[in-house]
Short mmCIF file of C-alpha atoms in Angstrom, two decimals:
data_model
loop_
_atom_site.label_atom_id
_atom_site.label_comp_id
_atom_site.label_asym_id
_atom_site.label_seq_id
_atom_site.Cartn_x
_atom_site.Cartn_y
_atom_site.Cartn_z
CA MET P 1 -65.21 58.16 78.65
CA ALA P 2 -65.36 57.50 74.88
CA ASP P 3 -62.85 60.02 74.34
CA GLU P 4 -60.49 58.34 76.97
CA ARG P 5 -60.85 55.09 75.27
CA ASP P 6 -60.17 56.35 72.01
CA SER P 7 -57.12 58.22 73.28
CA GLN P 8 -55.94 54.94 74.88
CA LYS P 9 -56.56 52.97 71.75
CA LEU P 10 -54.56 55.71 69.48
CA SER P 11 -51.71 55.52 72.34
CA PHE P 12 -51.54 51.75 71.95
CA TYR P 13 -51.68 52.03 68.22
CA ARG P 14 -48.68 54.60 68.23
CA ALA P 15 -46.72 52.31 70.79
CA CYS P 16 -47.01 49.49 68.36
CA ARG P 17 -45.97 51.42 65.45
CA SER P 18 -43.02 52.86 67.41
CA ILE P 19 -41.89 49.18 68.55
CA LYS P 20 -42.26 47.97 64.89
CA LYS P 21 -40.33 50.88 63.58
CA SER P 22 -37.55 50.17 66.08
CA SER P 23 -37.43 46.69 65.21
CA ASN P 24 -37.17 47.30 61.47
CA SER P 25 -34.21 49.76 62.08
CA LEU P 26 -31.46 50.05 59.49
CA TYR P 27 -29.00 48.11 61.55
CA ASN P 28 -31.32 45.34 62.43
CA ALA P 29 -32.23 44.83 58.84
CA LEU P 30 -28.64 44.99 57.43
CA ARG P 31 -27.44 42.76 60.47
CA SER P 32 -30.17 39.99 59.76
CA ILE P 33 -29.20 40.05 55.97
CA TYR P 34 -25.57 39.53 56.69
CA GLU P 35 -26.31 36.79 59.28
CA ASP P 36 -28.74 35.12 56.62
CA SER P 37 -25.99 35.81 53.76
CA VAL P 38 -23.56 33.51 55.67
CA PHE P 39 -25.98 30.63 55.33
CA VAL P 40 -26.32 31.24 51.80
CA SER P 41 -22.66 31.37 51.29
CA GLU P 42 -22.47 27.96 52.88
CA ILE P 43 -25.02 26.22 50.45
CA ALA P 44 -23.42 27.82 47.70
CA GLY P 45 -20.06 26.32 48.83
CA ILE P 46 -21.47 22.77 48.82
CA TRP P 47 -22.04 22.91 44.91
CA PRO P 48 -19.33 25.46 43.74
CA GLU P 49 -19.91 24.48 39.99
CA LEU P 50 -23.52 25.61 40.06
CA PRO P 51 -24.42 29.35 39.38
CA LEU P 52 -25.92 31.21 42.05
CA VAL P 53 -29.23 33.23 40.98
CA ALA P 54 -31.07 35.90 42.76
CA ASN P 55 -34.83 36.04 42.69
CA LEU P 56 -35.50 39.88 42.39
CA ARG P 57 -35.70 41.71 44.23
CA CYS P 58 -35.42 40.06 47.73
CA GLY P 59 -33.01 37.68 46.86
CA PHE P 60 -30.49 40.09 45.55
CA TRP P 61 -29.43 41.27 49.23
CA TYR P 62 -28.05 37.92 50.26
CA SER P 63 -24.67 37.45 48.10
CA SER P 64 -22.04 39.45 46.49
CA ARG P 65 -21.32 36.99 43.97
CA PHE P 66 -24.56 36.08 42.04
CA ASP P 67 -24.12 34.83 38.49
CA SER P 68 -27.52 35.85 37.53
CA THR P 69 -30.92 37.13 38.47
CA CYS P 70 -34.46 35.81 37.79
CA TYR P 71 -37.92 37.17 38.55
CA PHE P 72 -40.45 34.49 40.00
CA LYS P 73 -43.43 36.20 41.56
CA SER P 74 -44.99 34.88 44.73
CA THR P 75 -48.25 36.15 43.71
CA ASP P 76 -48.36 33.55 40.76
CA GLY P 77 -48.11 30.94 43.28
CA HIS P 78 -50.91 32.20 45.96
CA ASN P 79 -53.56 29.83 46.63
CA ASN P 80 -56.28 29.84 44.05
CA ASN P 81 -54.39 32.63 42.11
CA TRP P 82 -51.97 30.09 40.47
CA SER P 83 -50.41 31.33 37.15
CA PHE P 84 -47.92 30.72 34.47
CA ASN P 85 -47.06 34.17 33.20
CA THR P 86 -45.74 34.42 29.58
CA SER P 87 -44.43 37.49 30.36
CA ARG P 88 -41.92 36.17 32.89
CA LEU P 89 -40.67 33.27 31.24
CA ASN P 90 -37.25 33.49 32.62
CA LEU P 91 -35.85 31.33 29.57
CA HIS P 92 -32.57 32.95 30.37
CA VAL P 93 -32.60 30.76 33.72
CA ALA P 94 -33.25 27.67 31.61
CA SER P 95 -30.40 28.16 29.41
CA LEU P 96 -28.13 28.62 32.26
CA VAL P 97 -28.90 25.62 33.96
CA GLY P 98 -28.84 23.81 30.88
CA GLN P 99 -25.25 24.89 30.23
CA ARG P 100 -24.27 24.43 33.93
CA GLY P 101 -26.07 21.44 35.00
CA GLY P 102 -28.30 23.18 37.23
CA CYS P 103 -28.47 26.41 39.48
CA ILE P 104 -29.05 27.61 43.32
CA ILE P 105 -31.87 30.27 43.35
CA VAL P 106 -31.93 32.43 46.41
CA ASP P 107 -34.95 34.06 47.81
CA SER P 108 -36.55 34.98 51.38
CA THR P 109 -39.57 35.45 53.12
CA ARG P 110 -41.18 37.06 56.31
CA LYS P 111 -41.83 35.81 59.58
CA GLY P 112 -43.99 32.57 59.78
CA LYS P 113 -43.05 30.77 56.56
CA ARG P 114 -40.17 28.64 55.58
CA PHE P 115 -40.38 29.32 51.94
CA PRO P 116 -41.92 32.13 49.79
CA ASP P 117 -44.78 31.04 47.37
CA SER P 118 -42.33 31.86 44.53
CA MET P 119 -40.30 28.75 45.84
CA SER P 120 -43.21 26.54 46.99
CA LYS P 121 -45.26 26.94 43.85
CA THR P 122 -44.28 29.49 41.14
CA ILE P 123 -40.98 27.82 40.40
CA PRO P 124 -42.18 24.32 40.47
CA ILE P 125 -44.94 25.07 38.07
CA TRP P 126 -42.61 27.04 35.75
CA ALA P 127 -40.12 23.80 35.84
CA CYS P 128 -43.12 21.46 35.02
CA VAL P 129 -44.64 23.49 32.16
CA LEU P 130 -41.03 23.57 30.81
CA ASN P 131 -40.57 20.00 30.99
CA ARG P 132 -43.84 19.22 29.27
CA ALA P 133 -43.14 21.69 26.49
CA ILE P 134 -39.76 20.04 25.86
CA ALA P 135 -41.45 16.65 26.06
CA ASN P 136 -44.08 17.61 23.52
CA TYR P 137 -41.26 18.92 21.13
CA ARG P 138 -39.11 15.83 21.71
CA ARG P 139 -41.98 13.72 20.80
CA ARG P 140 -42.88 15.49 17.43
CA MET P 141 -39.16 15.50 16.52
CA GLY P 142 -38.28 11.89 17.35
CA GLY P 143 -41.47 10.04 18.04
CA ASP P 144 -40.62 7.66 15.30
CA GLY P 145 -37.88 6.20 17.44
CA GLN P 146 -35.03 7.45 15.27
CA GLN P 147 -32.12 9.43 16.42
CA ASP P 148 -32.64 12.97 16.23
CA ASP P 149 -29.18 14.78 15.73
CA ARG P 150 -30.09 18.18 17.22
CA LEU P 151 -31.77 16.44 20.42
CA GLY P 152 -29.15 13.61 20.78
CA THR P 153 -32.06 11.37 22.07
CA ASN P 154 -34.30 8.64 20.93
CA SER P 155 -37.80 7.43 22.08
CA LEU P 156 -36.64 5.21 24.90
CA GLU P 157 -35.11 8.36 26.36
CA MET P 158 -37.91 10.31 25.76
CA LEU P 159 -40.28 7.72 27.78
CA ASP P 160 -37.98 8.59 30.98
CA TRP P 161 -38.35 12.43 30.68
CA ASP P 162 -40.16 13.51 33.81
CA ILE P 163 -43.26 15.70 33.21
CA SER P 164 -44.56 15.47 36.78
CA LEU P 165 -45.28 18.35 39.00
CA HIS P 166 -43.16 18.39 42.00
CA LEU P 167 -44.19 20.42 44.93
CA PRO P 168 -42.95 20.27 48.48
CA LEU P 169 -44.74 18.36 51.17
CA TRP P 170 -46.33 21.23 52.84
CA VAL P 171 -48.58 22.05 49.74
CA SER P 172 -51.91 20.30 50.31
CA LYS P 173 -53.03 17.54 48.11
CA THR P 174 -56.18 19.43 47.04
CA GLU P 175 -54.07 22.50 45.90
CA ALA P 176 -51.76 20.24 43.94
CA ALA P 177 -54.55 18.61 42.19
CA SER P 178 -55.96 21.97 41.19
CA ILE P 179 -52.59 23.21 40.00
CA GLU P 180 -52.34 20.03 37.88
CA ASP P 181 -55.52 20.69 36.22
CA ARG P 182 -54.07 23.67 34.73
CA LEU P 183 -50.81 22.52 33.54
CA GLU P 184 -51.91 21.41 30.10
CA GLU P 185 -53.60 24.83 29.46
CA TRP P 186 -50.23 26.44 30.59
CA THR P 187 -48.21 24.42 28.47
CA LYS P 188 -50.22 25.27 25.38
CA ASN P 189 -49.97 28.95 26.39
CA LEU P 190 -46.10 28.49 26.60
CA GLU P 191 -46.02 26.84 23.15
CA ALA P 192 -48.21 29.55 21.52
CA SER P 193 -46.03 32.44 23.06
CA GLY P 194 -43.28 32.15 20.43
CA ALA P 195 -40.91 30.93 22.87
CA ASP P 196 -37.82 29.05 21.15
CA VAL P 197 -38.80 25.59 22.82
CA ALA P 198 -36.41 23.99 20.39
CA SER P 199 -33.43 25.54 22.00
CA LEU P 200 -34.62 24.76 25.29
CA ALA P 201 -34.92 21.03 24.17
CA SER P 202 -31.30 21.13 22.65
CA PHE P 203 -29.37 22.23 25.82
CA LEU P 204 -31.57 20.71 28.56
CA LYS P 205 -30.36 17.07 28.69
CA LYS P 206 -32.31 16.24 31.82
CA PRO P 207 -35.68 17.39 32.99
CA LEU P 208 -35.88 20.37 35.53
CA ARG P 209 -36.71 19.47 39.24
CA PRO P 210 -36.88 21.65 42.25
CA LEU P 211 -35.13 20.80 45.64
CA TRP P 212 -35.82 22.93 48.71
CA ILE P 213 -33.21 24.09 51.34
CA SER P 214 -33.84 26.43 54.39
CA GLN P 215 -31.97 26.98 57.57
CA ARG P 216 -33.83 24.10 59.30
CA THR P 217 -32.61 21.86 56.38
CA VAL P 218 -30.11 18.96 57.90
CA ILE P 219 -27.40 18.13 55.18
CA TRP P 220 -24.89 15.43 55.85
CA LEU P 221 -21.75 17.01 54.12
CA ASN P 222 -20.11 13.72 53.62
CA GLU P 223 -23.09 12.40 51.80
CA VAL P 224 -23.91 15.35 49.55
CA PRO P 225 -24.24 13.89 45.83
CA ASP P 226 -22.64 15.53 43.14
CA HIS P 227 -25.20 17.40 40.87
CA ASP P 228 -24.05 15.49 37.85
CA SER P 229 -25.13 12.08 39.29
CA TRP P 230 -28.93 13.06 39.81
CA SER P 231 -31.36 12.01 36.92
CA PHE P 232 -32.57 15.56 36.65
CA THR P 233 -31.34 19.04 36.28
CA PRO P 234 -31.56 20.42 39.83
CA LEU P 235 -33.02 23.75 40.63
CA ILE P 236 -32.03 24.16 44.53
CA LEU P 237 -34.19 26.71 46.00
CA VAL P 238 -32.68 28.32 49.08
CA SER P 239 -34.67 30.34 51.51
CA ALA P 240 -32.31 32.59 53.11
CA SER P 241 -34.03 33.51 56.42
CA HIS P 242 -35.05 31.65 59.61
CA SER P 243 -38.69 31.15 59.76
CA ASP P 244 -39.00 32.01 63.46
CA GLY P 245 -38.74 35.66 63.85
CA ASN P 246 -38.46 35.50 67.51
CA ILE P 247 -34.77 35.27 67.41
CA GLN P 248 -32.86 37.70 69.64
CA LYS P 249 -29.16 38.04 69.08
CA ARG P 250 -26.50 39.74 71.19
CA LEU P 251 -23.06 41.13 70.07
CA THR P 252 -20.05 39.66 71.88
CA THR P 253 -18.16 42.90 71.45
CA SER P 254 -20.77 45.15 73.41
CA GLU P 255 -23.73 45.15 75.37
CA PHE P 256 -25.78 46.04 72.36
CA SER P 257 -28.43 43.60 71.43
CA TRP P 258 -30.20 43.57 68.21
CA HIS P 259 -33.61 42.24 66.54
CA TYR P 260 -33.57 39.67 64.05
CA ILE P 261 -35.86 40.27 60.98
CA PRO P 262 -36.75 37.44 58.79
CA GLY P 263 -36.86 38.42 55.22
CA ALA P 264 -35.48 41.59 55.75
CA GLY P 265 -34.67 42.13 52.26
CA ASP P 266 -38.18 41.37 51.26
CA ASP P 267 -39.40 44.76 52.72
CA GLU P 268 -36.52 47.10 51.74
CA GLU P 269 -38.69 50.12 51.34
CA SER P 270 -39.57 50.13 55.27
CA TRP P 271 -35.68 50.68 56.22
CA ALA P 272 -33.61 51.50 53.36
CA ARG P 273 -34.90 55.07 53.07
CA ASP P 274 -33.00 56.42 50.03
CA CYS P 275 -30.16 53.76 49.73
CA PRO P 276 -29.92 52.57 46.25
CA LEU P 277 -30.43 48.94 45.64
CA PRO P 278 -27.92 46.54 47.29
CA CYS P 279 -24.33 46.54 46.81
CA PHE P 280 -23.38 43.91 49.13
CA GLY P 281 -19.80 45.26 49.72
CA ARG P 282 -21.49 48.42 50.91
CA THR P 283 -23.66 46.72 53.37
CA LEU P 284 -20.53 44.84 54.85
CA SER P 285 -18.72 48.05 55.17
CA ILE P 286 -21.89 49.68 57.05
CA LEU P 287 -22.11 46.64 59.32
CA TYR P 288 -18.43 47.04 60.22
CA ILE P 289 -18.66 50.59 61.18
CA TRP P 290 -21.96 50.19 62.92
CA ASP P 291 -20.31 47.43 65.05
CA LEU P 292 -17.40 49.71 65.98
CA ILE P 293 -20.01 52.49 66.98
CA CYS P 294 -21.79 49.88 69.20
CA ALA P 295 -18.49 48.93 70.77
CA THR P 296 -17.91 52.44 71.77
CA LYS P 297 -21.50 52.95 72.91
CA GLU P 298 -21.78 55.88 70.60
CA TRP P 299 -25.35 55.32 69.30
CA PRO P 300 -26.41 57.33 65.99
CA ARG P 301 -29.22 59.76 66.91
CA LEU P 302 -30.41 60.35 63.33
CA LEU P 303 -30.52 58.62 59.88
CA SER P 304 -31.07 61.67 57.68
CA ARG P 305 -33.28 61.49 54.57
CA THR P 306 -30.07 62.00 52.54
CA GLY P 307 -28.90 58.49 53.48
CA SER P 308 -26.25 59.92 55.81
CA ILE P 309 -25.68 58.82 59.46
CA ALA P 310 -25.57 61.91 61.62
CA PHE P 311 -24.50 62.08 65.16
CA GLY P 312 -24.42 64.66 67.96
CA GLY P 313 -23.68 68.18 66.40
CA GLY P 314 -24.87 66.76 62.95
CA ARG P 315 -21.34 65.62 62.17
CA ARG P 316 -21.61 62.96 59.21
CA LEU P 317 -19.55 60.06 59.47
CA LEU P 318 -20.79 57.72 56.82
CA LYS P 319 -22.50 58.30 53.51
CA LEU P 320 -24.79 55.42 52.61
CA SER P 321 -25.62 56.13 48.88
#
């Protein structure tokens, strides 16, 4: 009896693994990324003047026209593991937003969450620490109320420099208070790291502040403000994927249905095989060819380890790498 129960458990486990493997197929992942990339493109079109920045590695899958990349880790924002890491200062992002008046950062996350912790906490912490370091520098340089030629500011303007921690509403007050208790220490760490705070202060004319946009966000296009009208430098944080993974979509060109994978780019190792990191033009061409295959009901039997799609008789039609 015990052997039978163990066998049943093993069979159930194998069935679950098989279902998960089928759901995380190459086509499902690429199709999901493509659908989410359309949303990212729409948001980028609202503020075309702002540079589009991919948070590596996941965010890099969702557009073909990124202006830059950044590296904000979700682990630095995990509960009770908050951190401001001086080895990942991302100062090039601060320089970019200072020159362009803000930016749009793209990332994604798996089922059940609207935003990754990199957007909910890591980036807000980063923005707040930079704002505080800049405020300290401005205070030292122009605290006597005289005009500073490099900063172009005076003491009255410094009083309006926002050093508050701006977190999304879903972060609890208890967690927010714990993060705030560490901000002063993190600011000192930044100042002691050798970072060029003087340069940051010279090209950031307004304090940094994050804004959050997901596929559930309602935006009235006729009421979208120009980013220059805000009293801060916006970091528009775009979470590319639906938070609900139970979305089933069906192609209109065939009877083939596919399974939506939220945050597919966040787990590329499970489906990308030996494919190199994303070149989105390649992704689009793959989707086009796969749609043609689905329309003619010729379903591929094998995705070989070399990254080629093989059909009956082993004939290779598409090289992925």
